[in-house]
Coordinates of C-alpha atoms in Angstrom, one line a residue:
X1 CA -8.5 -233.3 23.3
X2 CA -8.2 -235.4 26.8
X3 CA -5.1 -237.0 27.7
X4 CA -4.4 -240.7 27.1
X5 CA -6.9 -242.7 30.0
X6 CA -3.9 -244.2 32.2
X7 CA -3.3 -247.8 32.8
X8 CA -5.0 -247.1 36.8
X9 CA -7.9 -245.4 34.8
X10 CA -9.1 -248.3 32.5
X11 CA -8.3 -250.6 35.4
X12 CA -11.0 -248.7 36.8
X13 CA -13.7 -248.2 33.7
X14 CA -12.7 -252.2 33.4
X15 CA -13.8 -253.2 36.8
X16 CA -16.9 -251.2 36.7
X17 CA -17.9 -252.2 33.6
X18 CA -17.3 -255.8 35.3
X19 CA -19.2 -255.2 38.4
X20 CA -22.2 -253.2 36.0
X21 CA -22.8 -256.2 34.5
X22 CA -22.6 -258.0 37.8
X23 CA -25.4 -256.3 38.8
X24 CA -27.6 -255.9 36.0
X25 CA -26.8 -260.1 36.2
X26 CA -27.9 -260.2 40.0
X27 CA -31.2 -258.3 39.6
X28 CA -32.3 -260.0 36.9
X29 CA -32.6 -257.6 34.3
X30 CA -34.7 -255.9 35.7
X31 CA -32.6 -253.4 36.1
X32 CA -30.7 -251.8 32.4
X33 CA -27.5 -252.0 32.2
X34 CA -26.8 -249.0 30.7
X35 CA -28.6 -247.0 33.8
X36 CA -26.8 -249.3 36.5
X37 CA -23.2 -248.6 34.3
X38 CA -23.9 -244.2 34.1
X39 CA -24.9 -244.3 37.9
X40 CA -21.9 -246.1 38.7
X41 CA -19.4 -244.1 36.7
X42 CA -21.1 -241.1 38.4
X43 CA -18.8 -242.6 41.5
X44 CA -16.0 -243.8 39.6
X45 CA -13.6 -241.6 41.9
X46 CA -15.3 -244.0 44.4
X47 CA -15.0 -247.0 42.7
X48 CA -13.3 -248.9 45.1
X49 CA -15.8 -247.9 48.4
X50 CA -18.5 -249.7 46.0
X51 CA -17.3 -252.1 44.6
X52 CA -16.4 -253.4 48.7
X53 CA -19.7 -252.3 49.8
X54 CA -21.8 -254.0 47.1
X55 CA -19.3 -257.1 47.6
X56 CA -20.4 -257.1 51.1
X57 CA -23.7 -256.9 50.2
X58 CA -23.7 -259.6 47.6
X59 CA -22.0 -262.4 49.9
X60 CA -23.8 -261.2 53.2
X61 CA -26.1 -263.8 52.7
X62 CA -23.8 -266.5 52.9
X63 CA -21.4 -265.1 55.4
X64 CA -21.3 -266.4 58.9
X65 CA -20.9 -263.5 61.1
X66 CA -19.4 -263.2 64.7
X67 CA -21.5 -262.5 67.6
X68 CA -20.1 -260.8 70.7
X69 CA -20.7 -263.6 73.5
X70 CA -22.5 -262.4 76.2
X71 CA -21.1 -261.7 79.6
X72 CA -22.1 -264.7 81.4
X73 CA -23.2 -262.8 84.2
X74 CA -25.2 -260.6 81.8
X75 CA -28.5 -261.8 83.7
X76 CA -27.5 -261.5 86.9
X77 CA -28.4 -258.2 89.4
X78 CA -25.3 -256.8 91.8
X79 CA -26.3 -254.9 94.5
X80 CA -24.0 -252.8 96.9
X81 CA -23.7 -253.1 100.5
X82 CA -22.2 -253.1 104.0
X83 CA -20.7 -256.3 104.9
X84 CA -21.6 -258.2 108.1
X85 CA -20.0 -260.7 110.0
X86 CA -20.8 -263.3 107.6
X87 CA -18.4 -262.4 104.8
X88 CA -15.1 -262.1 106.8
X89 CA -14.3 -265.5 105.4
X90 CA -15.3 -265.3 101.7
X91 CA -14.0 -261.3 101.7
X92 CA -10.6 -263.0 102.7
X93 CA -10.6 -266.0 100.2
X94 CA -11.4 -263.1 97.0
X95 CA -8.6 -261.0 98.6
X96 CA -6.2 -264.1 98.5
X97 CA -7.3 -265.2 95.1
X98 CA -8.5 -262.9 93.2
X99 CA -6.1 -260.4 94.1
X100 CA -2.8 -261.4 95.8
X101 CA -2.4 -264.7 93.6
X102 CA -3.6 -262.7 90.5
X103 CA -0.2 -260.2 91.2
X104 CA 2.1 -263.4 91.7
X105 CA 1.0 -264.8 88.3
X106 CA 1.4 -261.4 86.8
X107 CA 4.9 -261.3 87.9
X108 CA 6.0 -264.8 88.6
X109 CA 8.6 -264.5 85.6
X110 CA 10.2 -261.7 87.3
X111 CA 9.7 -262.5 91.0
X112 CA 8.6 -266.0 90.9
X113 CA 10.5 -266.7 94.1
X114 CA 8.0 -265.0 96.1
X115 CA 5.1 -266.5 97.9
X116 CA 2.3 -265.7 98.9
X117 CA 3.0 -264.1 102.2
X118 CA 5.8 -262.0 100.6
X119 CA 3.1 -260.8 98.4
X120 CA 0.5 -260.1 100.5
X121 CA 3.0 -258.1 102.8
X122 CA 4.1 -255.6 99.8
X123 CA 0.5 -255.0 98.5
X124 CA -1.0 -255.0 102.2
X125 CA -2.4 -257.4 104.7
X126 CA -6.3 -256.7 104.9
X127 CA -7.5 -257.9 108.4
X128 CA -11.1 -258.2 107.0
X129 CA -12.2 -259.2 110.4
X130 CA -11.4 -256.0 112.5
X131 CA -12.6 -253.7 108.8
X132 CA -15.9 -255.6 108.9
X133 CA -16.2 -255.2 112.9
X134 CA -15.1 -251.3 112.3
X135 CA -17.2 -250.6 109.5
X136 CA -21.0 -252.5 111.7
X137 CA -20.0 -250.7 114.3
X138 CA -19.4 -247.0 112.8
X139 CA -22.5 -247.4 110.8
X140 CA -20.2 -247.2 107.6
X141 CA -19.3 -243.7 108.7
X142 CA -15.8 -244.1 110.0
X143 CA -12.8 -243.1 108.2
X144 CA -12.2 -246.7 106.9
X145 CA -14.9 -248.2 105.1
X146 CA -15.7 -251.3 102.9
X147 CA -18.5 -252.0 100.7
X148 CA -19.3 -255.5 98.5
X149 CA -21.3 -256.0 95.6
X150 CA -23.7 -259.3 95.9
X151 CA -24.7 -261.3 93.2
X152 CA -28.0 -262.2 92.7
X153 CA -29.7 -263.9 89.9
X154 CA -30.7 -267.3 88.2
X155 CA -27.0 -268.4 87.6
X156 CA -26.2 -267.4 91.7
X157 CA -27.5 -271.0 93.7
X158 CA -27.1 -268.5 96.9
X159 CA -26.2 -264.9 96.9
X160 CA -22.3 -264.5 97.1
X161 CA -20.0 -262.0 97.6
X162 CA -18.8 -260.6 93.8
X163 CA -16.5 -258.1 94.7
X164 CA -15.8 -255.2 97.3
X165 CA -14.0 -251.6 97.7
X166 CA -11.5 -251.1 100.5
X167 CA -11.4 -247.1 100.5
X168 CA -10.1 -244.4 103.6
X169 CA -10.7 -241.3 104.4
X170 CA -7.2 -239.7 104.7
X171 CA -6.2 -236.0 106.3
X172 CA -2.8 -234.3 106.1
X173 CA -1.5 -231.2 107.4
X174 CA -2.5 -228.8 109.9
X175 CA -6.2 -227.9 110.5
X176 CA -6.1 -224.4 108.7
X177 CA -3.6 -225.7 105.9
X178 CA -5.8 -229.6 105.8
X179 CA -5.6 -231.5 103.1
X180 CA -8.1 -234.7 102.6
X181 CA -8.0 -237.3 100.2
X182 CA -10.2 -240.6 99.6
X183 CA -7.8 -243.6 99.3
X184 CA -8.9 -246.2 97.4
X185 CA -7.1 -249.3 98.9
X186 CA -8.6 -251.7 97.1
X187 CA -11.3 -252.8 94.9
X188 CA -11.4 -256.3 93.5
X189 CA -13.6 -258.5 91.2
X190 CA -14.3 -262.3 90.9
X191 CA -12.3 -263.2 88.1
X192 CA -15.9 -264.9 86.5
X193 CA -17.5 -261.5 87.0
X194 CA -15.0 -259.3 85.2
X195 CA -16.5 -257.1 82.3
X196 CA -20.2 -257.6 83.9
X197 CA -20.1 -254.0 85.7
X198 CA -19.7 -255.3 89.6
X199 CA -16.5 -253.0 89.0
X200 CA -18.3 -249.9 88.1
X201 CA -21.2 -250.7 90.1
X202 CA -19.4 -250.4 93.8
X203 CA -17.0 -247.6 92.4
X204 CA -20.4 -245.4 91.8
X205 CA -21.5 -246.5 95.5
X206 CA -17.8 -245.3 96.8
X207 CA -18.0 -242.0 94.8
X208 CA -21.9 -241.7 96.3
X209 CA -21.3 -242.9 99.2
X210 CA -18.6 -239.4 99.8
X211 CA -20.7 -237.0 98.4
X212 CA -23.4 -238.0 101.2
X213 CA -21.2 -237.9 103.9
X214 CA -17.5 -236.9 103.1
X215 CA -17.5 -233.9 100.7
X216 CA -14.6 -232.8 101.6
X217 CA -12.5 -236.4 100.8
X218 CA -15.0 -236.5 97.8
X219 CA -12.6 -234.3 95.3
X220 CA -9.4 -235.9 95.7
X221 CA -9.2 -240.0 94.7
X222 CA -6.2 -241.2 94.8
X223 CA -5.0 -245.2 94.5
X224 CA -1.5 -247.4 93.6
X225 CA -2.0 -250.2 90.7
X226 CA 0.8 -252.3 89.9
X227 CA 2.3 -250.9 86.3
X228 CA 2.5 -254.3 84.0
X229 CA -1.5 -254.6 85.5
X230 CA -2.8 -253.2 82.0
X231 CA -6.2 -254.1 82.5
X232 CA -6.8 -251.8 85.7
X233 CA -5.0 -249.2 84.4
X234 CA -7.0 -248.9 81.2
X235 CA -10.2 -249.2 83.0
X236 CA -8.7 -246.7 86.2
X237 CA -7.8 -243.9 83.0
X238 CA -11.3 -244.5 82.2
X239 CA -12.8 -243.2 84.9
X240 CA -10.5 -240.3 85.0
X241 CA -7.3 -241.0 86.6
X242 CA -3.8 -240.3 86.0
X243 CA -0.7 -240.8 86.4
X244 CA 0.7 -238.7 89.4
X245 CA 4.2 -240.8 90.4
X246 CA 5.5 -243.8 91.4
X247 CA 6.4 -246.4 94.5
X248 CA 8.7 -249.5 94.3
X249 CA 8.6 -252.5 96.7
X250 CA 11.2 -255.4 96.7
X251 CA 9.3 -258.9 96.0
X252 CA 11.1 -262.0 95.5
X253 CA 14.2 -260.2 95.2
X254 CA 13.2 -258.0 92.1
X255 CA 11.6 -254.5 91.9
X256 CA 8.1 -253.7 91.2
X257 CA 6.9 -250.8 90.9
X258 CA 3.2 -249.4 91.6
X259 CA 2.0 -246.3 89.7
X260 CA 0.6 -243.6 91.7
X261 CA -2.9 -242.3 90.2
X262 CA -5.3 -240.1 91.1
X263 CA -8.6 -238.2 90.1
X264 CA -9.2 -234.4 90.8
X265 CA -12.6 -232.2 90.4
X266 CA -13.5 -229.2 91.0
X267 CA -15.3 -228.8 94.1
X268 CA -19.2 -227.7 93.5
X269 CA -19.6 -224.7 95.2

């Protein structure tokens, strides 16, 4: 009384009756065929699901798989800390490397006229020597303040400076009417270090570091990032900023413009 099986139907019964004997084949006999052909046409509106997941299990024997490499730093311990006198030279080189030459390579199609003093003026000269001196002698209290993240570990010969976060502590308006903010001016990475959590790690010590002793700057993070950065902004929409606006500056005699984000919560009463 059915209606005809269609050519998609005994393409079907044909392939299960194919892999039914495949497996009846692959355990031996141990198994009957019959049984292992009823339970499969049980799932026949399935068919395909099983036939790829019993595929997959057949070969996985004999498939070479991809393992996720490790980060290489994946041994090493960061710690977060004030700077000292020490680091005002290896602060500056990662500043000039890792971030000012990393923006010229990013653009250099598009402003590859500029050097590197014409980008360090547009994303901001860092004087790491007065910060540092600043930040001893405030006890890390002051309204600029800059924290790096050490690496230690078997693969460090010596510890080294991995990364650090430029932030301020920013007021506008009158004092009845004040608004604060927490500008994050910069937080950079060694290139090598990238994806191994230094990032995270001295973002957590800004974010604790203004709940101990800034509350009221502690709400309100704001920060620029250049827009063709992807990787940044990914990882700042992450940790829950957004877009808010823009800023262009003239480099190399092209425009490049700087998104405006920035992270707002509730205040804990």
């Amino acid at each position: 009384d059915g209606a005809p099986l269609s050519l998609g139907a005994t393409a079907q019964l044909g392939a299960v009756g194919a892999l039914s004997a495949v497996v009846a084949w692959c355990f031996g006999g141990l198994v009957p065929l019959a049984l292992v052909a009823g339970v499969v046409l049980l799932a026949v509106d399935a068919w395909p699901q099983c036939v790829c997941a019993l595929a997959m299990r057949l070969l996985a024997p004999c498939t070479i798989r991809d393992v996720a490499k490790p980060c290489r730093a994946a041994t090493e311990r960061f710690e977060v800390c004030a700077p000292v006198s020490g680091d005002v030279a290896e602060l500056t080189a990662l500043f000039e490397s890792d971030y000012v030459c990393c923006h010229r390579k990013l653009y250099g199609s598009v402003a590859g006229g500029a050097d590197q003093a014409e980008w360090r003026a547009a994303l901001g000269h860092i004087d790491f020597q007065t910060v540092v001196e600043e930040t001893t002698s405030s006890k890390g209290r002051g309204d600029v303040r800059l924290l790096k993240c050490v690496q230690r570990g078997a693969g460090a010969t010596q510890d080294r400076v991995a990364g650090y976060i430029l932030y301020e502590l920013r007021k506008k308006g009158p004092p009845r009417h004040r608004k604060q903010h927490c500008e994050l001016v910069n937080i950079v990475v060694r290139e090598d270090l990238r994806g191994c959590g230094a990032g995270r790690q001295l973002f957590e010590a800004l974010c604790s570091d203004l709940e101990g002793s800034a509350q009221g700057h502690a709400n309100d993070l704001r920060l620029y990032v250049a827009s063709n950065n992807v990787g940044p902004l990914s990882w700042y929409k992450r940790l829950g900023f957004h877009p808010s606006g823009w800023q262009s500056e003239k480099v190399g005699g092209a425009e490049i413009r700087f998104m405006r984000m920035a992270r707002h919560q509730a205040a804990v009463s």
